[in-house]
Amino acid sequence: MMFNQLRNNVILITGGAGFIGSHVVRRFVNQYPNKHIYNLDSLTYAGNLENLKDIETAPNYTFVKGDITDVAFIEDLFKSYRFTGVVHLAAESHVDRSITDPVSFVMTNVVGTVNLLNAFKSIWKDDFKGKRFYHVSTDEVYGSLGESGLFTETTSYDPNSPYSASKASSDHFVRAYGETYGMPYVISNCSNNYGPNHFPEKLIPLFINNIINEKPLPVYGDGNYTRDWLYVIDHAVAIDLAFHTGKNGETYNIGGFNEWKNIDLVQLLCSLMDKKLNRPTGKSAHLITYVKDRPGHDLRYAIDASKINQELGWKPSVTFEEGLEKTIDWYLGNQEWLDQVTSGDYQEYYIKQYT
Ligand code: NAD
Ligand code: DAU
């Protein structure tokens, strides 16, 4: 029997006001009118309810403002709503911020995850049947690849940044709750996402915003670092599929089959933006500025997504060129969103990080 057919009709999505979370919430709310979707988010700098304007009045959707590190609040919430499924995305997600403030990553990503696991265990300990805890993780837990090879589900964990160490730790806790308490779980480890609503501290949206404003494009080191890019809506579809049809206790790697060296990606972005903004060819590329490297910078990430492809039938639906064009169009059409998230604290962060 598929998990979808079991009693999983009260679903908690954490971090649903963030980049990936908002696409997952929208997908679940629209796809499953008979399930109630609770979105728990503390609305940090990265959380934004504007991301969910189109579904905020849906009858099967409720937003709850709260912090996953607040034990008493989380226990009460789980007792009140008795969630049958949890899709956990809430996290501190930016590697550069983890380098300057590792403790907040331990608190949210490790302690916050354990709080959710405990609360889920405490309501279902006698009957986990038909329940599921789905943990959204990252390919960064596997560390760095050399020039060749791919991360598979059995690649050893080897995290290099405080961010990836905190995500690796949370993955281990999820697995340990499965082994020790019989909690049904699924973990997915995904490569770099891009798309609408991405906070402009990450490479693609930061550079789109800087190109619009004709500001320097700060490429770390020599720019020869490689990432595997996936359109965010394809990630949301994969999470939906693995949450509903994945096997308990399994990990699924999710990736775009789409490796790019940073500098090649930035060149492509510059030329697409020149066209969209009717600027002379090569104008945006002049903004490229090589800056000090990120400490502990992982050379290359690349995912082997054949397990989720073969077992669950998932594959990306858009090419990188299509996805990037949709993304650029979204940012150019949502200048107000961009202006709102880049005012205030963002300016302070930017100066600290880049000057
Ligand atoms: P994001 O930073 O855009 O969003 C994180 C969300 O979590 C925000 O809405 C924030 O308000 C919320 N949050 C943070 N701390 C919280 C707390 N203590 N309590 C409640 N809510 C809190 O992140 P994202 O890029 O959307 O990533 C979502 C998840 O996916 C993370 O777990 C991340 O590790 C994972 N992931 C991200 C990527 C990527 O490329 N962005 C790739 C693979 C995996
Ligand atoms: O691989 C999945 C991970 O992808 C997620 O788990 C993280 O949450 C997400 O932030 C992302 O991590 P990265 O560190 O790979 O993403 P970021 O956009 O920060 O950087 C992508 C690459 O671009 C990386 O090699 C660093 C480089 N870079 C980044 C920034 C912000 C620059 O050269 N200049 C920059 O200003």
PDB file of N, CA and C in Angstrom, residues 27-109:
ATOM      1  N   ARG A  27       2.731  23.290  -3.572  1.00  0.00           N
ATOM      2  CA  ARG A  27       2.506  22.004  -4.250  1.00  0.00           C
ATOM      3  C   ARG A  27       1.532  21.141  -3.430  1.00  0.00           C
ATOM      4  N   PHE A  28       1.786  21.031  -2.129  1.00  0.00           N
ATOM      5  CA  PHE A  28       0.941  20.167  -1.288  1.00  0.00           C
ATOM      6  C   PHE A  28      -0.477  20.733  -1.169  1.00  0.00           C
ATOM      7  N   VAL A  29      -0.582  22.059  -0.980  1.00  0.00           N
ATOM      8  CA  VAL A  29      -1.909  22.679  -0.811  1.00  0.00           C
ATOM      9  C   VAL A  29      -2.741  22.469  -2.088  1.00  0.00           C
ATOM     10  N   ASN A  30      -2.129  22.681  -3.246  1.00  0.00           N
ATOM     11  CA  ASN A  30      -2.879  22.557  -4.507  1.00  0.00           C
ATOM     12  C   ASN A  30      -3.141  21.109  -4.887  1.00  0.00           C
ATOM     13  N   GLN A  31      -2.207  20.243  -4.563  1.00  0.00           N
ATOM     14  CA  GLN A  31      -2.280  18.843  -5.002  1.00  0.00           C
ATOM     15  C   GLN A  31      -3.196  18.001  -4.116  1.00  0.00           C
ATOM     16  N   TYR A  32      -3.332  18.395  -2.851  1.00  0.00           N
ATOM     17  CA  TYR A  32      -4.049  17.541  -1.886  1.00  0.00           C
ATOM     18  C   TYR A  32      -5.122  18.324  -1.131  1.00  0.00           C
ATOM     19  N   PRO A  33      -6.236  18.651  -1.809  1.00  0.00           N
ATOM     20  CA  PRO A  33      -7.292  19.438  -1.150  1.00  0.00           C
ATOM     21  C   PRO A  33      -7.888  18.736   0.065  1.00  0.00           C
ATOM     22  N   ASN A  34      -7.738  17.401   0.150  1.00  0.00           N
ATOM     23  CA  ASN A  34      -8.315  16.688   1.306  1.00  0.00           C
ATOM     24  C   ASN A  34      -7.353  16.566   2.479  1.00  0.00           C
ATOM     25  N   LYS A  35      -6.165  17.111   2.324  1.00  0.00           N
ATOM     26  CA  LYS A  35      -5.225  17.085   3.443  1.00  0.00           C
ATOM     27  C   LYS A  35      -5.100  18.507   3.964  1.00  0.00           C
ATOM     28  N   HIS A  36      -4.884  18.638   5.270  1.00  0.00           N
ATOM     29  CA  HIS A  36      -4.659  19.983   5.782  1.00  0.00           C
ATOM     30  C   HIS A  36      -3.156  20.215   5.934  1.00  0.00           C
ATOM     31  N   ILE A  37      -2.697  21.335   5.402  1.00  0.00           N
ATOM     32  CA  ILE A  37      -1.266  21.645   5.414  1.00  0.00           C
ATOM     33  C   ILE A  37      -1.015  22.774   6.412  1.00  0.00           C
ATOM     34  N   TYR A  38      -0.228  22.472   7.441  1.00  0.00           N
ATOM     35  CA  TYR A  38       0.197  23.492   8.405  1.00  0.00           C
ATOM     36  C   TYR A  38       1.625  23.889   8.047  1.00  0.00           C
ATOM     37  N   ASN A  39       1.840  25.192   7.946  1.00  0.00           N
ATOM     38  CA  ASN A  39       3.172  25.708   7.623  1.00  0.00           C
ATOM     39  C   ASN A  39       3.741  26.380   8.871  1.00  0.00           C
ATOM     40  N   LEU A  40       4.760  25.770   9.455  1.00  0.00           N
ATOM     41  CA  LEU A  40       5.385  26.327  10.663  1.00  0.00           C
ATOM     42  C   LEU A  40       6.683  27.035  10.282  1.00  0.00           C
ATOM     43  N   ASP A  41       6.765  28.316  10.609  1.00  0.00           N
ATOM     44  CA  ASP A  41       7.963  29.072  10.230  1.00  0.00           C
ATOM     45  C   ASP A  41       8.132  30.213  11.235  1.00  0.00           C
ATOM     46  N   SER A  42       9.379  30.469  11.623  1.00  0.00           N
ATOM     47  CA  SER A  42       9.611  31.551  12.590  1.00  0.00           C
ATOM     48  C   SER A  42       9.847  32.889  11.876  1.00  0.00           C
ATOM     49  N   LEU A  43       9.854  32.856  10.535  1.00  0.00           N
ATOM     50  CA  LEU A  43      10.061  34.074   9.733  1.00  0.00           C
ATOM     51  C   LEU A  43      11.369  34.783  10.099  1.00  0.00           C
ATOM     52  N   THR A  44      12.467  34.066   9.923  1.00  0.00           N
ATOM     53  CA  THR A  44      13.785  34.695  10.037  1.00  0.00           C
ATOM     54  C   THR A  44      13.951  35.609   8.822  1.00  0.00           C
ATOM     55  N   TYR A  45      15.141  36.154   8.658  1.00  0.00           N
ATOM     56  CA  TYR A  45      15.404  37.021   7.484  1.00  0.00           C
ATOM     57  C   TYR A  45      15.045  36.288   6.177  1.00  0.00           C
ATOM     58  N   ALA A  46      15.119  34.948   6.194  1.00  0.00           N
ATOM     59  CA  ALA A  46      14.907  34.172   4.952  1.00  0.00           C
ATOM     60  C   ALA A  46      13.448  33.791   4.737  1.00  0.00           C
ATOM     61  N   GLY A  47      12.612  33.983   5.739  1.00  0.00           N
ATOM     62  CA  GLY A  47      11.196  33.601   5.630  1.00  0.00           C
ATOM     63  C   GLY A  47      10.361  34.788   5.204  1.00  0.00           C
ATOM     64  N   ASN A  48       9.422  34.563   4.296  1.00  0.00           N
ATOM     65  CA  ASN A  48       8.676  35.686   3.744  1.00  0.00           C
ATOM     66  C   ASN A  48       7.293  35.201   3.321  1.00  0.00           C
ATOM     67  N   LEU A  49       6.262  35.687   3.985  1.00  0.00           N
ATOM     68  CA  LEU A  49       4.905  35.226   3.662  1.00  0.00           C
ATOM     69  C   LEU A  49       4.422  35.726   2.305  1.00  0.00           C
ATOM     70  N   GLU A  50       5.118  36.729   1.759  1.00  0.00           N
ATOM     71  CA  GLU A  50       4.789  37.177   0.392  1.00  0.00           C
ATOM     72  C   GLU A  50       4.964  36.023  -0.597  1.00  0.00           C
ATOM     73  N   ASN A  51       5.833  35.076  -0.249  1.00  0.00           N
ATOM     74  CA  ASN A  51       6.079  33.936  -1.146  1.00  0.00           C
ATOM     75  C   ASN A  51       4.831  33.078  -1.326  1.00  0.00           C
ATOM     76  N   LEU A  52       3.851  33.220  -0.406  1.00  0.00           N
ATOM     77  CA  LEU A  52       2.691  32.320  -0.408  1.00  0.00           C
ATOM     78  C   LEU A  52       1.367  33.062  -0.577  1.00  0.00           C
ATOM     79  N   LYS A  53       1.433  34.293  -1.057  1.00  0.00           N
ATOM     80  CA  LYS A  53       0.232  35.135  -1.204  1.00  0.00           C
ATOM     81  C   LYS A  53      -0.886  34.414  -1.955  1.00  0.00           C
ATOM     82  N   ASP A  54      -0.510  33.681  -3.013  1.00  0.00           N
ATOM     83  CA  ASP A  54      -1.531  33.065  -3.872  1.00  0.00           C
ATOM     84  C   ASP A  54      -2.312  31.936  -3.199  1.00  0.00           C
ATOM     85  N   ILE A  55      -1.785  31.348  -2.127  1.00  0.00           N
ATOM     86  CA  ILE A  55      -2.525  30.231  -1.507  1.00  0.00           C
ATOM     87  C   ILE A  55      -2.913  30.524  -0.053  1.00  0.00           C
ATOM     88  N   GLU A  56      -2.648  31.758   0.417  1.00  0.00           N
ATOM     89  CA  GLU A  56      -2.811  32.003   1.864  1.00  0.00           C
ATOM     90  C   GLU A  56      -4.254  31.842   2.364  1.00  0.00           C
ATOM     91  N   THR A  57      -5.241  31.959   1.459  1.00  0.00           N
ATOM     92  CA  THR A  57      -6.636  31.810   1.916  1.00  0.00           C
ATOM     93  C   THR A  57      -7.211  30.432   1.565  1.00  0.00           C
ATOM     94  N   ALA A  58      -6.391  29.530   1.087  1.00  0.00           N
ATOM     95  CA  ALA A  58      -6.885  28.181   0.737  1.00  0.00           C
ATOM     96  C   ALA A  58      -7.460  27.520   1.992  1.00  0.00           C
ATOM     97  N   PRO A  59      -8.609  26.826   1.867  1.00  0.00           N
ATOM     98  CA  PRO A  59      -9.257  26.243   3.050  1.00  0.00           C
ATOM     99  C   PRO A  59      -8.427  25.152   3.727  1.00  0.00           C
ATOM    100  N   ASN A  60      -7.500  24.545   2.995  1.00  0.00           N
ATOM    101  CA  ASN A  60      -6.690  23.456   3.583  1.00  0.00           C
ATOM    102  C   ASN A  60      -5.301  23.931   3.998  1.00  0.00           C
ATOM    103  N   TYR A  61      -5.170  25.259   4.254  1.00  0.00           N
ATOM    104  CA  TYR A  61      -3.850  25.793   4.602  1.00  0.00           C
ATOM    105  C   TYR A  61      -3.906  26.668   5.848  1.00  0.00           C
ATOM    106  N   THR A  62      -2.958  26.456   6.760  1.00  0.00           N
ATOM    107  CA  THR A  62      -2.848  27.304   7.958  1.00  0.00           C
ATOM    108  C   THR A  62      -1.378  27.643   8.201  1.00  0.00           C
ATOM    109  N   PHE A  63      -1.113  28.920   8.405  1.00  0.00           N
ATOM    110  CA  PHE A  63       0.254  29.324   8.776  1.00  0.00           C
ATOM    111  C   PHE A  63       0.362  29.430  10.299  1.00  0.00           C
ATOM    112  N   VAL A  64       1.436  28.884  10.854  1.00  0.00           N
ATOM    113  CA  VAL A  64       1.694  28.995  12.294  1.00  0.00           C
ATOM    114  C   VAL A  64       3.073  29.629  12.469  1.00  0.00           C
ATOM    115  N   LYS A  65       3.126  30.762  13.173  1.00  0.00           N
ATOM    116  CA  LYS A  65       4.441  31.374  13.405  1.00  0.00           C
ATOM    117  C   LYS A  65       5.045  30.754  14.657  1.00  0.00           C
ATOM    118  N   GLY A  66       6.220  30.190  14.552  1.00  0.00           N
ATOM    119  CA  GLY A  66       6.843  29.584  15.729  1.00  0.00           C
ATOM    120  C   GLY A  66       8.231  29.078  15.408  1.00  0.00           C
ATOM    121  N   ASP A  67       8.992  28.833  16.482  1.00  0.00           N
ATOM    122  CA  ASP A  67      10.406  28.504  16.354  1.00  0.00           C
ATOM    123  C   ASP A  67      10.618  27.030  16.716  1.00  0.00           C
ATOM    124  N   ILE A  68      11.282  26.286  15.854  1.00  0.00           N
ATOM    125  CA  ILE A  68      11.487  24.849  16.135  1.00  0.00           C
ATOM    126  C   ILE A  68      12.457  24.615  17.300  1.00  0.00           C
ATOM    127  N   THR A  69      13.134  25.656  17.760  1.00  0.00           N
ATOM    128  CA  THR A  69      14.011  25.462  18.917  1.00  0.00           C
ATOM    129  C   THR A  69      13.256  25.658  20.238  1.00  0.00           C
ATOM    130  N   ASP A  70      11.994  26.057  20.169  1.00  0.00           N
ATOM    131  CA  ASP A  70      11.192  26.305  21.376  1.00  0.00           C
ATOM    132  C   ASP A  70      10.463  25.003  21.770  1.00  0.00           C
ATOM    133  N   VAL A  71      11.056  24.267  22.705  1.00  0.00           N
ATOM    134  CA  VAL A  71      10.589  22.904  23.029  1.00  0.00           C
ATOM    135  C   VAL A  71       9.121  22.894  23.464  1.00  0.00           C
ATOM    136  N   ALA A  72       8.768  23.773  24.407  1.00  0.00           N
ATOM    137  CA  ALA A  72       7.407  23.747  24.953  1.00  0.00           C
ATOM    138  C   ALA A  72       6.393  24.053  23.853  1.00  0.00           C
ATOM    139  N   PHE A  73       6.720  25.030  23.023  1.00  0.00           N
ATOM    140  CA  PHE A  73       5.817  25.406  21.928  1.00  0.00           C
ATOM    141  C   PHE A  73       5.633  24.236  20.954  1.00  0.00           C
ATOM    142  N   ILE A  74       6.730  23.598  20.601  1.00  0.00           N
ATOM    143  CA  ILE A  74       6.665  22.482  19.631  1.00  0.00           C
ATOM    144  C   ILE A  74       5.860  21.315  20.216  1.00  0.00           C
ATOM    145  N   GLU A  75       6.096  21.007  21.497  1.00  0.00           N
ATOM    146  CA  GLU A  75       5.334  19.900  22.119  1.00  0.00           C
ATOM    147  C   GLU A  75       3.837  20.187  22.089  1.00  0.00           C
ATOM    148  N   ASP A  76       3.467  21.418  22.460  1.00  0.00           N
ATOM    149  CA  ASP A  76       2.048  21.808  22.465  1.00  0.00           C
ATOM    150  C   ASP A  76       1.442  21.721  21.062  1.00  0.00           C
ATOM    151  N   LEU A  77       2.214  22.217  20.099  1.00  0.00           N
ATOM    152  CA  LEU A  77       1.719  22.232  18.717  1.00  0.00           C
ATOM    153  C   LEU A  77       1.411  20.805  18.239  1.00  0.00           C
ATOM    154  N   PHE A  78       2.324  19.886  18.505  1.00  0.00           N
ATOM    155  CA  PHE A  78       2.127  18.502  18.053  1.00  0.00           C
ATOM    156  C   PHE A  78       0.956  17.847  18.798  1.00  0.00           C
ATOM    157  N   LYS A  79       0.839  18.170  20.104  1.00  0.00           N
ATOM    158  CA  LYS A  79      -0.293  17.598  20.868  1.00  0.00           C
ATOM    159  C   LYS A  79      -1.619  18.138  20.342  1.00  0.00           C
ATOM    160  N   SER A  80      -1.637  19.426  19.977  1.00  0.00           N
ATOM    161  CA  SER A  80      -2.888  20.033  19.519  1.00  0.00           C
ATOM    162  C   SER A  80      -3.320  19.506  18.156  1.00  0.00           C
ATOM    163  N   TYR A  81      -2.374  19.392  17.221  1.00  0.00           N
ATOM    164  CA  TYR A  81      -2.765  19.084  15.831  1.00  0.00           C
ATOM    165  C   TYR A  81      -2.529  17.626  15.438  1.00  0.00           C
ATOM    166  N   ARG A  82      -1.757  16.895  16.210  1.00  0.00           N
ATOM    167  CA  ARG A  82      -1.492  15.476  15.948  1.00  0.00           C
ATOM    168  C   ARG A  82      -1.157  15.230  14.457  1.00  0.00           C
ATOM    169  N   PHE A  83      -0.049  15.868  14.047  1.00  0.00           N
ATOM    170  CA  PHE A  83       0.378  15.737  12.653  1.00  0.00           C
ATOM    171  C   PHE A  83       0.680  14.277  12.325  1.00  0.00           C
ATOM    172  N   THR A  84       0.138  13.817  11.196  1.00  0.00           N
ATOM    173  CA  THR A  84       0.413  12.439  10.787  1.00  0.00           C
ATOM    174  C   THR A  84       1.660  12.373   9.910  1.00  0.00           C
ATOM    175  N   GLY A  85       1.997  13.501   9.287  1.00  0.00           N
ATOM    176  CA  GLY A  85       3.223  13.559   8.496  1.00  0.00           C
ATOM    177  C   GLY A  85       3.926  14.877   8.725  1.00  0.00           C
ATOM    178  N   VAL A  86       5.253  14.827   8.717  1.00  0.00           N
ATOM    179  CA  VAL A  86       6.049  16.059   8.843  1.00  0.00           C
ATOM    180  C   VAL A  86       6.989  16.129   7.637  1.00  0.00           C
ATOM    181  N   VAL A  87       7.042  17.282   6.987  1.00  0.00           N
ATOM    182  CA  VAL A  87       8.050  17.528   5.946  1.00  0.00           C
ATOM    183  C   VAL A  87       8.910  18.662   6.481  1.00  0.00           C
ATOM    184  N   HIS A  88      10.135  18.329   6.848  1.00  0.00           N
ATOM    185  CA  HIS A  88      10.964  19.264   7.615  1.00  0.00           C
ATOM    186  C   HIS A  88      11.999  19.960   6.726  1.00  0.00           C
ATOM    187  N   LEU A  89      11.756  21.253   6.513  1.00  0.00           N
ATOM    188  CA  LEU A  89      12.720  22.057   5.730  1.00  0.00           C
ATOM    189  C   LEU A  89      13.344  23.193   6.530  1.00  0.00           C
ATOM    190  N   ALA A  90      12.728  23.579   7.650  1.00  0.00           N
ATOM    191  CA  ALA A  90      13.224  24.756   8.383  1.00  0.00           C
ATOM    192  C   ALA A  90      14.699  24.573   8.709  1.00  0.00           C
ATOM    193  N   ALA A  91      15.480  25.568   8.387  1.00  0.00           N
ATOM    194  CA  ALA A  91      16.917  25.487   8.655  1.00  0.00           C
ATOM    195  C   ALA A  91      17.556  26.848   8.438  1.00  0.00           C
ATOM    196  N   GLU A  92      18.731  26.999   9.005  1.00  0.00           N
ATOM    197  CA  GLU A  92      19.645  28.040   8.545  1.00  0.00           C
ATOM    198  C   GLU A  92      20.332  27.416   7.345  1.00  0.00           C
ATOM    199  N   SER A  93      20.323  28.115   6.189  1.00  0.00           N
ATOM    200  CA  SER A  93      20.702  27.430   4.953  1.00  0.00           C
ATOM    201  C   SER A  93      21.907  28.013   4.212  1.00  0.00           C
ATOM    202  N   HIS A  94      22.476  29.113   4.707  1.00  0.00           N
ATOM    203  CA  HIS A  94      23.543  29.736   3.910  1.00  0.00           C
ATOM    204  C   HIS A  94      24.939  29.458   4.471  1.00  0.00           C
ATOM    205  N   VAL A  95      25.774  28.828   3.648  1.00  0.00           N
ATOM    206  CA  VAL A  95      27.120  28.416   4.066  1.00  0.00           C
ATOM    207  C   VAL A  95      27.928  29.599   4.618  1.00  0.00           C
ATOM    208  N   ASP A  96      27.901  30.740   3.934  1.00  0.00           N
ATOM    209  CA  ASP A  96      28.702  31.892   4.388  1.00  0.00           C
ATOM    210  C   ASP A  96      28.288  32.353   5.785  1.00  0.00           C
ATOM    211  N   ARG A  97      26.978  32.339   6.050  1.00  0.00           N
ATOM    212  CA  ARG A  97      26.514  32.740   7.393  1.00  0.00           C
ATOM    213  C   ARG A  97      26.961  31.716   8.428  1.00  0.00           C
ATOM    214  N   SER A  98      27.067  30.450   8.036  1.00  0.00           N
ATOM    215  CA  SER A  98      27.486  29.423   9.005  1.00  0.00           C
ATOM    216  C   SER A  98      28.944  29.599   9.401  1.00  0.00           C
ATOM    217  N   ILE A  99      29.705  30.240   8.520  1.00  0.00           N
ATOM    218  CA  ILE A  99      31.128  30.456   8.814  1.00  0.00           C
ATOM    219  C   ILE A  99      31.287  31.566   9.852  1.00  0.00           C
ATOM    220  N   THR A 100      30.394  32.558   9.819  1.00  0.00           N
ATOM    221  CA  THR A 100      30.503  33.643  10.809  1.00  0.00           C
ATOM    222  C   THR A 100      29.700  33.356  12.076  1.00  0.00           C
ATOM    223  N   ASP A 101      28.674  32.488  11.989  1.00  0.00           N
ATOM    224  CA  ASP A 101      27.832  32.247  13.169  1.00  0.00           C
ATOM    225  C   ASP A 101      27.405  30.772  13.246  1.00  0.00           C
ATOM    226  N   PRO A 102      28.367  29.886  13.551  1.00  0.00           N
ATOM    227  CA  PRO A 102      28.036  28.448  13.529  1.00  0.00           C
ATOM    228  C   PRO A 102      26.985  28.034  14.559  1.00  0.00           C
ATOM    229  N   VAL A 103      26.941  28.715  15.703  1.00  0.00           N
ATOM    230  CA  VAL A 103      26.067  28.244  16.791  1.00  0.00           C
ATOM    231  C   VAL A 103      24.592  28.293  16.396  1.00  0.00           C
ATOM    232  N   SER A 104      24.211  29.340  15.674  1.00  0.00           N
ATOM    233  CA  SER A 104      22.788  29.392  15.304  1.00  0.00           C
ATOM    234  C   SER A 104      22.430  28.243  14.357  1.00  0.00           C
ATOM    235  N   PHE A 105      23.423  27.729  13.639  1.00  0.00           N
ATOM    236  CA  PHE A 105      23.180  26.566  12.758  1.00  0.00           C
ATOM    237  C   PHE A 105      22.996  25.289  13.586  1.00  0.00           C
ATOM    238  N   VAL A 106      23.765  25.195  14.673  1.00  0.00           N
ATOM    239  CA  VAL A 106      23.596  24.034  15.560  1.00  0.00           C
ATOM    240  C   VAL A 106      22.217  24.094  16.205  1.00  0.00           C
ATOM    241  N   MET A 107      21.848  25.283  16.651  1.00  0.00           N
ATOM    242  CA  MET A 107      20.554  25.420  17.345  1.00  0.00           C
ATOM    243  C   MET A 107      19.395  25.042  16.426  1.00  0.00           C
ATOM    244  N   THR A 108      19.303  25.697  15.269  1.00  0.00           N
ATOM    245  CA  THR A 108      18.140  25.432  14.393  1.00  0.00           C
ATOM    246  C   THR A 108      18.245  24.060  13.728  1.00  0.00           C
ATOM    247  N   ASN A 109      19.395  23.780  13.126  1.00  0.00           N
ATOM    248  CA  ASN A 109      19.466  22.587  12.268  1.00  0.00           C
ATOM    249  C   ASN A 109      19.583  21.299  13.066  1.00  0.00           C
TER     250      ASN A 109
END
